[in-house]
Amino acid sequence: MEPIFLIITFILGLMVGSFLNVCIYRIPTGLSIVIPPSRCSSCNTQLKPLDLVPIFSWLFLLGKCRHCKVKISIRYLLVELLTGGLYVLVYCMVGLSLYLIPALILTSLLIAITFIDIDTQTIPNGLVIFGLICALICVFTAIAPAANDGYWYNALDALYGALVGFAPLFIVNVVAKLILKRDGMGGGDMKLMIVVGLFLGLQQTIIALILAIYMGGIVGAIILLVSRYKSRKDTENDNEDKKPGHYMPFGPFLALGSFISMLFGAGILQWYINLLS
Ligand SMILES: [Zn+2]
């Protein structure tokens, strides 16, 4: 763990995080992520390079646009810091190896998808296709999976991973269409898990799904309890956004589960095996 590589990885993460902010903001609106250069979303002034330095520009400008003084969401800062932090974590777990490339690509993809899904309840096809291309390149150049268990990738494992990632969500989707008459529920989720499956292979994709279901279930139960408690508190002024069963995006849980499984999946499996024996 060379300190210099830690610093380089962190700075790389900050820069990628800055770009992910652009992706998160622009992809759902259908804007190009390259042209035009970054602008203030309020006054439309083109930002200077100095305004685009990760973290520092936000801090120096105290979270306000230099021109119109409109507040810039602290989320920009958080996404940059999160990406930098996760990059360092990935580097510490994977080490300086070829595995680092797919691991960092998948990490970036998962961050962008998480925030876009929270914002819009959709996972953009463009990101899925980008992930698919990267995953296939990794499969055919044999530099995935981004796991620390060290076995060389094989294409069959990637295929199984994609199938296992896709199938359960596909079944949920079909059942939802038949019974709940809800269209396209979780459609983005299954596309995401095809990409994750290709990156991680069979074993870690299963762990990713299990983690996502548990985390989603726990958070969903908490939200349900809180909203029950709230709606009991103000039954007299109940309004339309207290509808039962409003949609909680599952994408962020799949992303988090996939990330944890990518870094710790082999360890989790070992722990489970030890538990049984
Ligand atoms: Zn402005």
XYZ file of N, CA and C and ligand atoms in Angstrom:
832
model
N 0.849 -1.210 0.000
C 0.000 0.000 0.000
C 0.877 1.250 0.000
N 1.390 1.603 -1.164
C 2.236 2.795 -1.269
C 1.399 4.049 -1.017
N 1.837 4.925 -0.105
C 1.054 6.146 0.160
C 0.826 6.982 -1.094
N 1.843 7.012 -1.964
C 1.702 7.839 -3.166
C 0.555 7.334 -4.044
N 0.388 5.993 -4.104
C -0.709 5.435 -4.900
C -2.065 5.707 -4.240
N -2.056 5.714 -2.908
C -3.293 6.054 -2.201
C -3.743 7.454 -2.586
N -2.775 8.382 -2.590
C -3.106 9.778 -2.911
C -3.567 9.900 -4.364
N -2.819 9.233 -5.255
C -3.191 9.287 -6.676
C -4.598 8.721 -6.871
N -4.878 7.589 -6.208
C -6.203 6.971 -6.346
C -7.293 7.902 -5.834
N -7.012 8.565 -4.715
C -8.004 9.469 -4.139
C -8.288 10.642 -5.088
N -7.223 11.231 -5.630
C -7.402 12.365 -6.554
C -8.130 11.914 -7.820
N -7.757 10.740 -8.319
C -8.461 10.185 -9.483
C -9.943 10.029 -9.176
N -10.224 9.527 -7.973
C -11.617 9.346 -7.554
C -12.369 10.671 -7.497
N -11.704 11.715 -6.987
C -12.345 13.034 -6.924
C -12.680 13.537 -8.326
N -11.747 13.339 -9.266
C -11.972 13.828 -10.625
C -13.096 13.042 -11.302
N -13.065 11.722 -11.114
C -14.153 10.901 -11.677
C -15.477 11.298 -11.025
N -15.448 11.543 -9.704
C -16.663 11.951 -8.995
C -17.239 13.234 -9.567
N -16.350 14.153 -9.916
C -16.773 15.409 -10.523
C -17.475 15.145 -11.862
N -16.917 14.214 -12.620
C -17.538 13.837 -13.898
C -18.860 13.097 -13.661
N -18.893 12.257 -12.619
C -20.136 11.527 -12.322
C -21.261 12.495 -11.980
N -20.904 13.623 -11.308
C -21.909 14.645 -11.033
C -22.553 15.140 -12.318
N -21.719 15.361 -13.330
C -22.234 15.800 -14.634
C -23.165 14.734 -15.204
N -22.716 13.468 -15.129
C -23.534 12.358 -15.638
C -24.872 12.287 -14.908
N -24.809 12.365 -13.571
C -26.020 12.231 -12.757
C -27.005 13.340 -13.094
N -26.474 14.518 -13.375
C -27.338 15.656 -13.646
C -27.860 15.636 -15.083
N -26.996 15.248 -16.018
C -27.355 15.432 -17.427
C -28.014 14.211 -18.079
N -27.574 12.989 -17.721
C -28.068 11.818 -18.451
C -29.600 11.695 -18.400
N -30.227 11.879 -17.205
C -31.694 11.744 -17.194
C -32.405 12.798 -18.033
N -31.769 13.941 -18.252
C -32.423 14.985 -19.044
C -32.134 14.831 -20.526
N -31.319 13.834 -20.878
C -31.028 13.594 -22.283
C -29.960 14.516 -22.851
N -29.303 15.317 -21.987
C -28.235 16.195 -22.473
C -26.961 15.394 -22.697
N -26.110 15.914 -23.584
C -24.813 15.284 -23.789
C -23.961 15.483 -22.539
N -23.129 14.469 -22.229
C -22.286 14.610 -21.043
C -20.963 15.272 -21.389
N -20.714 15.541 -22.671
C -19.443 16.152 -23.071
C -19.636 17.608 -23.510
N -20.639 17.838 -24.346
C -20.885 19.178 -24.882
C -22.267 19.627 -24.422
N -22.507 20.821 -24.012
C -21.531 21.896 -23.815
C -20.750 21.712 -22.525
N -19.683 22.515 -22.333
C -18.950 22.447 -21.074
C -19.864 22.799 -19.905
N -19.426 22.443 -18.699
C -20.273 22.618 -17.520
C -20.757 24.060 -17.368
N -22.027 24.184 -17.054
C -22.619 25.488 -16.814
C -23.327 25.478 -15.477
N -23.509 26.687 -14.935
C -24.345 26.810 -13.751
C -25.765 26.470 -14.160
N -26.411 25.578 -13.407
C -27.740 25.130 -13.819
C -28.777 26.226 -13.593
N -28.391 27.292 -12.885
C -29.355 28.356 -12.630
C -29.193 29.528 -13.604
N -27.973 30.104 -13.683
C -27.794 31.291 -14.534
C -27.182 30.936 -15.882
N -26.822 29.650 -16.074
C -26.333 29.174 -17.366
C -24.967 29.732 -17.767
N -24.278 30.379 -16.821
C -22.932 30.868 -17.128
C -21.984 29.681 -17.252
N -21.157 29.716 -18.300
C -20.186 28.636 -18.457
C -19.156 28.714 -17.335
N -18.861 27.576 -16.745
C -17.944 27.570 -15.603
C -16.501 27.549 -16.088
N -15.646 28.289 -15.379
C -14.222 28.311 -15.709
C -13.547 27.077 -15.092
N -12.373 26.709 -15.631
C -11.663 25.558 -15.073
C -11.503 25.653 -13.559
N -11.294 26.864 -13.070
C -11.106 27.057 -11.629
C -12.356 26.680 -10.834
N -13.520 26.814 -11.479
C -14.773 26.469 -10.796
C -15.014 24.969 -10.774
N -14.157 24.240 -11.474
C -14.423 22.816 -11.663
C -13.467 21.917 -10.882
N -12.598 22.538 -10.077
C -11.682 21.732 -9.275
C -12.498 21.014 -8.204
N -12.425 19.683 -8.167
C -13.244 18.973 -7.191
C -13.012 19.489 -5.766
N -14.058 19.498 -4.982
C -14.048 19.883 -3.580
C -13.653 21.338 -3.371
N -12.443 21.721 -3.837
C -11.919 23.040 -3.490
C -12.796 24.163 -4.042
N -13.245 24.011 -5.298
C -14.065 25.084 -5.864
C -15.345 25.247 -5.053
N -15.918 24.105 -4.638
C -17.146 24.186 -3.852
C -16.870 24.889 -2.511
N -15.749 24.542 -1.884
C -15.427 25.120 -0.581
C -15.095 26.613 -0.708
N -14.287 26.966 -1.710
C -13.883 28.363 -1.878
C -15.085 29.260 -2.178
N -16.011 28.710 -2.974
C -17.183 29.505 -3.338
C -18.297 29.341 -2.297
N -17.977 28.610 -1.221
C -18.929 28.368 -0.140
C -20.257 27.807 -0.671
N -20.146 26.945 -1.667
C -21.336 26.275 -2.189
C -22.284 27.183 -2.930
N -21.713 28.278 -3.508
C -22.585 29.177 -4.284
C -21.983 29.416 -5.654
N -22.843 29.663 -6.637
C -22.368 30.002 -7.972
C -21.642 31.347 -7.915
N -20.477 31.429 -8.605
C -19.678 32.647 -8.597
C -20.460 33.840 -9.174
N -21.381 33.542 -10.079
C -22.051 34.623 -10.808
C -23.398 34.989 -10.194
N -24.258 33.991 -10.033
C -25.611 34.336 -9.603
C -25.826 34.043 -8.121
N -24.812 33.500 -7.460
C -24.858 33.241 -6.011
C -25.934 32.243 -5.598
N -26.459 31.538 -6.597
C -27.424 30.504 -6.247
C -26.679 29.362 -5.556
N -27.341 28.761 -4.579
C -26.694 27.689 -3.820
C -26.456 26.461 -4.695
N -25.265 25.899 -4.613
C -24.976 24.647 -5.305
C -25.112 23.534 -4.270
N -25.904 22.533 -4.624
C -26.200 21.468 -3.667
C -24.923 20.845 -3.113
N -24.947 20.561 -1.811
C -23.798 19.931 -1.165
C -23.603 18.509 -1.693
N -24.604 18.016 -2.419
C -24.499 16.663 -2.951
C -23.357 16.548 -3.955
N -23.078 17.633 -4.681
C -21.950 17.607 -5.617
C -20.668 17.265 -4.866
N -20.511 17.937 -3.730
C -19.333 17.712 -2.895
C -19.316 16.274 -2.368
N -20.487 15.811 -1.921
C -20.566 14.473 -1.334
C -20.270 13.387 -2.360
N -20.771 13.577 -3.589
C -20.513 12.576 -4.631
C -19.014 12.514 -4.940
N -18.368 13.675 -4.975
C -16.916 13.693 -5.223
C -16.166 12.978 -4.095
N -16.514 13.328 -2.856
C -15.835 12.706 -1.706
C -16.111 11.210 -1.641
N -17.366 10.840 -1.904
C -17.741 9.422 -1.893
C -16.923 8.647 -2.916
N -16.837 9.203 -4.123
C -16.094 8.506 -5.177
C -14.617 8.391 -4.797
N -14.046 9.492 -4.297
C -12.650 9.448 -3.857
C -12.434 8.401 -2.778
N -13.342 8.394 -1.796
C -13.224 7.451 -0.684
C -13.354 6.005 -1.139
N -14.332 5.747 -2.005
C -14.544 4.375 -2.469
C -13.384 3.914 -3.355
N -12.832 4.840 -4.132
C -11.667 4.489 -4.951
C -10.514 4.016 -4.073
N -10.304 4.735 -2.965
C -9.229 4.354 -2.051
C -9.517 2.979 -1.447
N -10.773 2.776 -1.046
C -11.162 1.484 -0.467
C -10.927 0.350 -1.463
N -11.335 0.597 -2.718
C -11.150 -0.425 -3.757
C -9.657 -0.710 -3.946
N -8.864 0.344 -3.989
C -7.423 0.151 -4.155
C -6.850 -0.662 -2.989
N -7.279 -0.349 -1.778
C -6.768 -1.072 -0.610
C -7.144 -2.554 -0.667
N -8.337 -2.843 -1.172
C -8.786 -4.234 -1.199
C -8.211 -5.010 -2.376
N -8.160 -4.357 -3.541
C -7.762 -5.067 -4.759
C -6.254 -4.996 -4.970
N -5.663 -3.892 -4.550
C -4.221 -3.720 -4.750
C -3.923 -3.243 -6.161
N -2.647 -3.034 -6.393
C -2.240 -2.502 -7.687
C -2.134 -3.653 -8.687
N -3.297 -3.973 -9.290
C -3.290 -5.071 -10.255
C -4.250 -4.737 -11.381
N -4.292 -5.595 -12.362
C -5.203 -5.381 -13.488
C -6.665 -5.396 -13.045
N -6.958 -6.133 -11.953
C -8.320 -6.182 -11.445
C -8.835 -4.806 -11.054
N -7.884 -3.914 -10.766
C -8.261 -2.585 -10.315
C -9.087 -1.852 -11.374
N -8.809 -2.120 -12.646
C -9.498 -1.392 -13.729
C -10.999 -1.703 -13.735
N -11.395 -2.996 -13.869
C -12.840 -3.253 -13.835
C -13.466 -2.858 -12.503
N -12.716 -3.001 -11.413
C -13.279 -2.664 -10.103
C -13.628 -1.175 -10.036
N -12.749 -0.339 -10.553
C -13.012 1.106 -10.502
C -14.102 1.505 -11.496
N -14.126 0.838 -12.654
C -15.189 1.132 -13.634
C -16.549 0.782 -13.030
N -16.636 -0.419 -12.449
C -17.915 -0.839 -11.875
C -18.316 0.076 -10.719
N -17.346 0.461 -9.893
C -17.634 1.368 -8.781
C -18.236 2.675 -9.291
N -17.619 3.260 -10.309
C -18.103 4.528 -10.862
C -19.513 4.377 -11.409
N -19.712 3.291 -12.138
C -21.016 3.023 -12.730
C -22.094 2.905 -11.646
N -21.751 2.186 -10.579
C -22.725 1.961 -9.503
C -23.069 3.274 -8.795
N -22.088 4.147 -8.631
C -22.363 5.444 -7.989
C -23.327 6.255 -8.848
N -23.032 6.358 -10.146
C -23.901 7.141 -11.040
C -25.313 6.578 -11.041
N -25.423 5.248 -11.149
C -26.737 4.606 -11.209
C -27.516 4.822 -9.919
N -26.816 4.735 -8.788
C -27.476 4.936 -7.499
C -28.157 6.298 -7.433
N -27.415 7.344 -7.770
C -27.983 8.685 -7.612
C -29.058 8.974 -8.668
N -28.853 8.465 -9.888
C -29.863 8.691 -10.924
C -31.151 7.951 -10.560
N -31.013 6.743 -10.002
C -32.195 5.975 -9.618
C -32.935 6.656 -8.468
N -32.179 7.233 -7.526
C -32.813 7.963 -6.429
C -33.574 9.173 -6.987
N -32.970 9.868 -7.950
C -33.584 11.075 -8.513
C -34.791 10.765 -9.376
N -34.665 9.753 -10.237
C -35.653 9.587 -11.308
C -36.373 8.244 -11.283
N -35.982 7.338 -10.366
C -36.553 5.980 -10.332
C -36.360 5.236 -11.649
N -35.325 5.606 -12.403
C -34.993 4.828 -13.589
C -33.484 4.640 -13.659
N -33.092 3.595 -14.369
C -31.681 3.366 -14.640
C -31.499 3.566 -16.139
N -30.774 4.602 -16.554
C -30.704 4.935 -17.977
C -30.052 3.827 -18.802
N -30.650 3.571 -19.971
C -30.108 2.539 -20.860
C -28.682 2.853 -21.291
N -28.398 4.148 -21.460
C -27.052 4.534 -21.891
C -25.981 4.026 -20.939
N -26.245 4.155 -19.637
C -25.273 3.686 -18.635
C -25.169 2.168 -18.660
N -26.323 1.501 -18.840
C -26.315 0.039 -18.895
C -25.476 -0.430 -20.083
N -25.671 0.227 -21.232
C -24.922 -0.179 -22.433
C -23.430 0.076 -22.243
N -23.100 1.230 -21.651
C -21.699 1.516 -21.347
C -21.107 0.423 -20.452
N -21.864 0.058 -19.417
C -21.398 -0.979 -18.505
C -21.233 -2.326 -19.199
N -22.193 -2.608 -20.081
C -22.169 -3.868 -20.824
C -20.917 -3.965 -21.691
N -20.599 -2.870 -22.380
C -19.416 -2.863 -23.247
C -18.146 -3.046 -22.403
N -18.057 -2.291 -21.304
C -16.879 -2.420 -20.429
C -16.752 -3.841 -19.896
N -17.898 -4.398 -19.454
C -17.877 -5.739 -18.872
C -17.416 -6.757 -19.910
N -17.941 -6.637 -21.124
C -17.568 -7.601 -22.169
C -16.079 -7.484 -22.510
N -15.580 -6.245 -22.556
C -14.141 -6.073 -22.805
C -13.339 -6.753 -21.696
N -13.781 -6.559 -20.449
C -13.079 -7.188 -19.320
C -13.141 -8.711 -19.408
N -14.305 -9.220 -19.821
C -14.449 -10.671 -19.936
C -13.477 -11.213 -20.979
N -13.458 -10.552 -22.132
C -12.655 -11.103 -23.225
C -11.166 -10.827 -23.070
N -10.819 -9.841 -22.247
C -9.398 -9.633 -21.972
C -9.005 -10.300 -20.658
N -10.017 -10.944 -20.023
C -9.755 -11.724 -18.807
C -9.150 -10.916 -17.675
N -9.610 -9.667 -17.505
C -9.104 -8.930 -16.344
C -10.161 -8.767 -15.262
N -11.361 -9.297 -15.498
C -12.342 -9.350 -14.422
C -12.221 -10.728 -13.775
N -12.797 -11.084 -12.670
C -13.609 -10.205 -11.859
C -12.731 -9.321 -10.982
N -13.355 -8.268 -10.527
C -12.629 -7.340 -9.681
C -12.641 -7.832 -8.248
N -12.353 -9.069 -8.075
C -12.442 -9.632 -6.727
C -11.040 -9.862 -6.183
N -10.971 -10.005 -4.886
C -9.661 -10.194 -4.294
C -9.351 -11.672 -4.084
N -10.167 -12.521 -4.670
C -9.914 -13.938 -4.456
C -8.994 -14.517 -5.529
N -8.669 -13.708 -6.493
C -7.540 -14.015 -7.351
C -7.721 -15.052 -8.445
N -8.881 -15.627 -8.639
C -8.957 -16.593 -9.726
C -9.170 -15.854 -11.038
N -8.621 -16.428 -12.103
C -8.771 -15.778 -13.393
C -10.174 -15.977 -13.918
N -10.599 -14.984 -14.544
C -11.962 -14.951 -15.025
C -12.175 -15.965 -16.125
N -13.349 -16.519 -16.208
C -13.674 -17.189 -17.453
C -15.066 -16.793 -17.915
N -15.229 -16.843 -19.215
C -16.425 -16.277 -19.834
C -17.693 -16.970 -19.379
N -17.579 -18.258 -19.086
C -18.742 -19.014 -18.652
C -19.248 -18.503 -17.304
N -18.302 -18.203 -16.432
C -18.662 -17.676 -15.118
C -19.386 -16.345 -15.272
N -18.909 -15.516 -16.205
C -19.564 -14.231 -16.467
C -20.990 -14.440 -16.958
N -21.143 -15.421 -17.848
C -22.463 -15.714 -18.400
C -23.415 -16.184 -17.302
N -22.942 -17.088 -16.445
C -23.764 -17.559 -15.330
C -24.127 -16.391 -14.418
N -23.149 -15.533 -14.163
C -23.402 -14.369 -13.313
C -24.505 -13.497 -13.880
N -24.431 -13.248 -15.190
C -25.444 -12.407 -15.835
C -26.819 -13.058 -15.736
N -26.879 -14.387 -15.965
C -28.149 -15.111 -15.895
C -28.741 -15.068 -14.493
N -27.890 -15.334 -13.506
C -28.357 -15.373 -12.120
C -28.753 -13.974 -11.642
N -28.068 -12.953 -12.149
C -28.445 -11.587 -11.801
C -29.767 -11.185 -12.422
N -29.975 -11.660 -13.628
C -31.130 -11.250 -14.418
C -32.400 -12.007 -14.016
N -32.267 -13.322 -13.827
C -33.440 -14.192 -13.716
C -34.405 -13.826 -12.581
N -33.925 -13.674 -11.330
C -34.891 -13.406 -10.259
C -35.657 -12.106 -10.469
N -34.957 -11.074 -10.949
C -35.618 -9.792 -11.162
C -36.586 -9.867 -12.343
N -36.215 -10.717 -13.318
C -37.101 -10.905 -14.471
C -38.406 -11.553 -14.015
N -38.269 -12.548 -13.128
C -39.462 -13.235 -12.620
C -40.341 -12.255 -11.840
N -39.694 -11.445 -10.982
C -40.443 -10.440 -10.222
C -41.171 -9.499 -11.181
N -40.473 -9.135 -12.233
C -41.038 -8.221 -13.229
C -42.272 -8.811 -13.896
N -42.163 -10.092 -14.292
C -43.287 -10.755 -14.957
C -44.471 -10.893 -14.006
N -44.176 -11.304 -12.762
C -45.248 -11.455 -11.772
C -45.926 -10.111 -11.516
N -45.111 -9.046 -11.428
C -45.672 -7.716 -11.192
C -46.586 -7.307 -12.335
N -46.185 -7.677 -13.554
C -47.001 -7.324 -14.711
C -48.321 -8.083 -14.683
N -48.246 -9.384 -14.308
C -49.439 -10.229 -14.330
C -50.388 -9.880 -13.200
N -49.854 -9.718 -12.003
C -50.707 -9.579 -10.827
C -51.008 -8.115 -10.506
N -49.950 -7.305 -10.454
C -50.147 -5.913 -10.045
C -50.469 -5.010 -11.227
N -50.346 -5.564 -12.439
C -50.573 -4.790 -13.668
C -49.693 -3.552 -13.721
N -48.525 -3.680 -13.126
C -47.581 -2.562 -13.182
C -46.562 -2.854 -14.260
N -46.389 -1.910 -15.141
C -45.534 -2.154 -16.286
C -44.096 -1.715 -15.985
N -43.168 -2.509 -16.480
C -41.766 -2.120 -16.442
C -41.173 -2.003 -15.062
N -41.827 -2.581 -14.053
C -41.299 -2.475 -12.706
C -39.967 -3.211 -12.606
N -38.949 -2.494 -12.212
C -37.654 -3.124 -12.045
C -36.966 -3.486 -13.344
N -37.417 -2.923 -14.456
C -36.796 -3.235 -15.737
C -35.330 -2.822 -15.777
N -35.059 -1.634 -15.225
C -33.676 -1.159 -15.168
C -32.842 -2.009 -14.239
N -33.478 -2.504 -13.159
C -32.749 -3.306 -12.177
C -32.175 -4.570 -12.799
N -32.994 -5.228 -13.647
C -32.469 -6.485 -14.213
C -31.373 -6.219 -15.234
N -31.493 -5.081 -15.945
C -30.403 -4.753 -16.869
C -29.119 -4.469 -16.096
N -29.273 -3.767 -14.973
C -28.103 -3.486 -14.131
C -27.440 -4.777 -13.669
N -28.278 -5.763 -13.271
C -27.709 -6.991 -12.724
C -27.072 -7.872 -13.799
N -27.476 -7.685 -15.058
C -26.758 -8.379 -16.141
C -25.325 -7.862 -16.198
N -25.191 -6.538 -16.117
C -23.857 -5.924 -16.150
C -23.031 -6.378 -14.937
N -23.661 -6.294 -13.764
C -22.963 -6.709 -12.545
C -22.550 -8.178 -12.637
N -23.465 -9.002 -13.137
C -23.187 -10.431 -13.267
C -21.987 -10.699 -14.152
N -21.903 -9.972 -15.256
C -20.755 -10.140 -16.154
C -19.462 -9.732 -15.464
N -19.527 -8.643 -14.701
C -18.334 -8.168 -14.006
C -17.903 -9.126 -12.895
N -18.876 -9.611 -12.113
C -18.526 -10.303 -10.869
C -18.517 -11.822 -10.969
N -19.227 -12.368 -11.965
C -19.315 -13.816 -12.028
C -20.386 -14.351 -11.103
N -20.620 -15.657 -11.185
C -21.755 -16.300 -10.522
C -21.797 -16.081 -9.008
N -20.692 -16.482 -8.360
C -20.679 -16.521 -6.902
C -20.965 -15.146 -6.288
N -20.255 -14.146 -6.777
C -20.412 -12.834 -6.160
C -21.712 -12.136 -6.566
N -22.281 -12.530 -7.696
C -23.570 -11.965 -8.086
C -24.664 -12.476 -7.152
N -24.587 -13.757 -6.797
C -25.567 -14.303 -5.844
C -25.475 -13.560 -4.517
N -24.238 -13.347 -4.040
C -24.056 -12.636 -2.772
C -24.581 -11.204 -2.893
N -24.334 -10.564 -4.047
C -24.816 -9.194 -4.263
C -26.336 -9.123 -4.155
N -27.011 -10.107 -4.782
C -28.478 -10.128 -4.744
C -28.989 -10.329 -3.317
N -28.373 -11.276 -2.608
C -28.812 -11.554 -1.234
C -28.642 -10.311 -0.360
N -27.473 -9.658 -0.481
C -27.227 -8.442 0.296
C -28.255 -7.363 -0.044
N -28.543 -7.200 -1.340
C -29.483 -6.159 -1.773
C -30.876 -6.421 -1.218
N -31.295 -7.701 -1.240
C -32.635 -8.039 -0.751
C -32.742 -7.765 0.754
N -31.692 -8.152 1.498
C -31.720 -7.908 2.945
C -31.733 -6.416 3.249
N -30.818 -5.673 2.598
C -30.732 -4.236 2.888
C -32.003 -3.518 2.450
N -32.514 -3.886 1.272
C -33.751 -3.275 0.785
C -34.919 -3.594 1.702
N -34.957 -4.834 2.173
C -36.031 -5.247 3.073
C -35.996 -4.487 4.381
N -34.794 -4.349 4.950
C -34.663 -3.654 6.234
C -35.037 -2.180 6.082
N -34.465 -1.532 5.056
C -34.757 -0.107 4.861
C -36.239 0.101 4.517
N -36.778 -0.806 3.680
C -38.187 -0.710 3.324
C -39.083 -0.826 4.544
N -38.744 -1.757 5.446
C -39.533 -1.950 6.667
C -39.466 -0.701 7.536
N -38.265 -0.113 7.631
C -38.121 1.102 8.445
C -38.971 2.234 7.863
N -38.899 2.402 6.524
C -39.675 3.461 5.881
C -41.171 3.249 6.116
N -41.580 1.976 6.004
C -42.985 1.644 6.207
C -43.435 1.981 7.626
N -42.597 1.609 8.604
C -42.926 1.879 10.004
C -43.013 3.374 10.261
N -42.007 4.113 9.737
C -41.982 5.560 9.951
C -43.198 6.220 9.313
N -43.556 5.765 8.090
C -44.680 6.412 7.409
C -46.005 6.047 8.077
N -46.091 4.811 8.618
C -47.271 4.440 9.402
C -47.415 5.356 10.617
N -46.260 5.512 11.310
C -46.241 6.336 12.516
C -46.638 7.764 12.186
N -46.063 8.260 11.062
C -46.358 9.634 10.635
C -47.828 9.789 10.274
N -48.336 8.817 9.496
C -49.718 8.969 9.022
C -50.696 8.825 10.185
N -50.268 8.098 11.228
C -51.122 8.010 12.402
C -51.127 9.350 13.136
N -49.938 9.998 13.084
C -49.814 11.285 13.773
C -50.669 12.369 13.119
N -50.682 12.379 11.785
C -51.498 13.420 11.133
C -52.547 12.810 10.217
N -53.468 12.080 10.818
C -54.539 11.469 10.030
C -55.518 12.526 9.543
N -55.653 13.613 10.323
C -56.678 14.603 9.946
C -56.307 15.346 8.653
N -54.982 15.622 8.475
C -54.611 16.318 7.237
C -53.865 15.363 6.294
N -54.477 14.222 6.022
C -53.778 13.296 5.127
C -53.911 13.769 3.690
N -52.840 13.500 2.936
C -52.824 14.023 1.572
C -52.329 12.961 0.599
N -52.140 13.359 -0.645
C -51.955 12.365 -1.703
C -50.614 11.639 -1.632
N -49.575 12.263 -1.033
C -48.313 11.534 -1.039
C -48.198 10.535 0.113
N -49.295 10.283 0.788
C -49.286 9.229 1.803
C -49.883 7.935 1.254
N -49.969 7.858 -0.071
C -50.522 6.652 -0.678
C -49.749 5.418 -0.223
N -50.467 4.326 0.021
C -49.736 3.131 0.413
C -48.889 2.613 -0.745
N -47.746 2.088 -0.406
C -46.916 1.423 -1.396
C -46.312 2.340 -2.436
N -45.940 3.575 -2.048
C -45.255 4.366 -3.063
C -43.844 3.811 -3.273
N -43.311 4.103 -4.430
C -42.195 3.336 -4.975
C -40.866 3.667 -4.303
N -40.191 2.626 -3.842
C -38.832 2.806 -3.332
C -37.879 2.180 -4.346
N -36.954 2.975 -4.901
C -36.071 2.389 -5.916
C -35.194 1.297 -5.317
N -35.078 0.195 -6.045
C -34.289 -0.941 -5.568
C -32.857 -0.851 -6.088
N -32.663 -0.037 -7.134
C -31.347 0.106 -7.748
C -30.219 0.425 -6.765
N -30.426 1.403 -5.863
C -29.351 1.730 -4.913
C -28.940 0.531 -4.054
N -29.900 -0.314 -3.679
C -29.565 -1.486 -2.866
C -28.788 -2.511 -3.677
N -29.219 -2.685 -4.938
C -28.473 -3.587 -5.823
C -27.049 -3.070 -6.018
N -26.928 -1.760 -6.175
C -25.603 -1.166 -6.380
C -24.726 -1.372 -5.147
N -25.299 -1.097 -3.968
C -24.529 -1.253 -2.732
C -24.171 -2.719 -2.497
N -25.154 -3.595 -2.715
C -24.902 -5.029 -2.567
C -23.804 -5.494 -3.509
N -23.845 -5.005 -4.745
C -22.833 -5.392 -5.734
C -21.454 -4.888 -5.327
N -21.415 -3.662 -4.829
C -20.127 -3.102 -4.424
C -19.530 -3.894 -3.258
N -20.355 -4.169 -2.257
C -19.874 -4.927 -1.099
C -19.420 -6.317 -1.541
N -20.229 -6.929 -2.403
C -19.889 -8.276 -2.855
C -18.606 -8.282 -3.673
N -18.411 -7.236 -4.474
C -17.193 -7.148 -5.286
C -15.949 -7.176 -4.388
N -15.999 -6.425 -3.286
C -14.810 -6.325 -2.434
C -14.753 -7.414 -1.369
N -15.909 -7.775 -0.833
C -15.915 -8.656 0.342
C -16.652 -9.968 0.117
N -17.139 -10.189 -1.120
C -17.958 -11.374 -1.394
C -17.255 -12.671 -1.023
N -15.985 -12.775 -1.425
C -15.241 -14.000 -1.132
C -15.104 -14.190 0.376
N -14.858 -13.080 1.084
C -14.735 -13.136 2.541
C -16.034 -13.530 3.206
N -17.145 -12.958 2.699
C -18.460 -13.272 3.263
C -18.762 -14.757 3.086
N -18.457 -15.272 1.909
C -18.704 -16.688 1.625
C -17.872 -17.578 2.550
N -16.619 -17.201 2.741
C -15.732 -17.964 3.622
C -16.264 -17.968 5.047
N -16.720 -16.799 5.477
C -17.304 -16.672 6.819
C -18.506 -17.591 6.965
N -19.337 -17.640 5.920
C -20.543 -18.467 5.956
C -20.187 -19.938 6.000
N -19.178 -20.328 5.201
C -18.744 -21.724 5.175
C -18.197 -22.134 6.542
N -17.401 -21.238 7.136
C -16.863 -21.512 8.484
C -17.974 -21.678 9.498
N -19.027 -20.889 9.319
C -20.171 -20.919 10.230
C -20.848 -22.284 10.198
N -20.892 -22.867 8.989
C -21.585 -24.142 8.829
C -20.738 -25.320 9.324
N -19.430 -25.179 9.214
C -18.590 -26.334 9.528
C -18.238 -26.411 11.007
Zn -25.096 30.699 -11.556
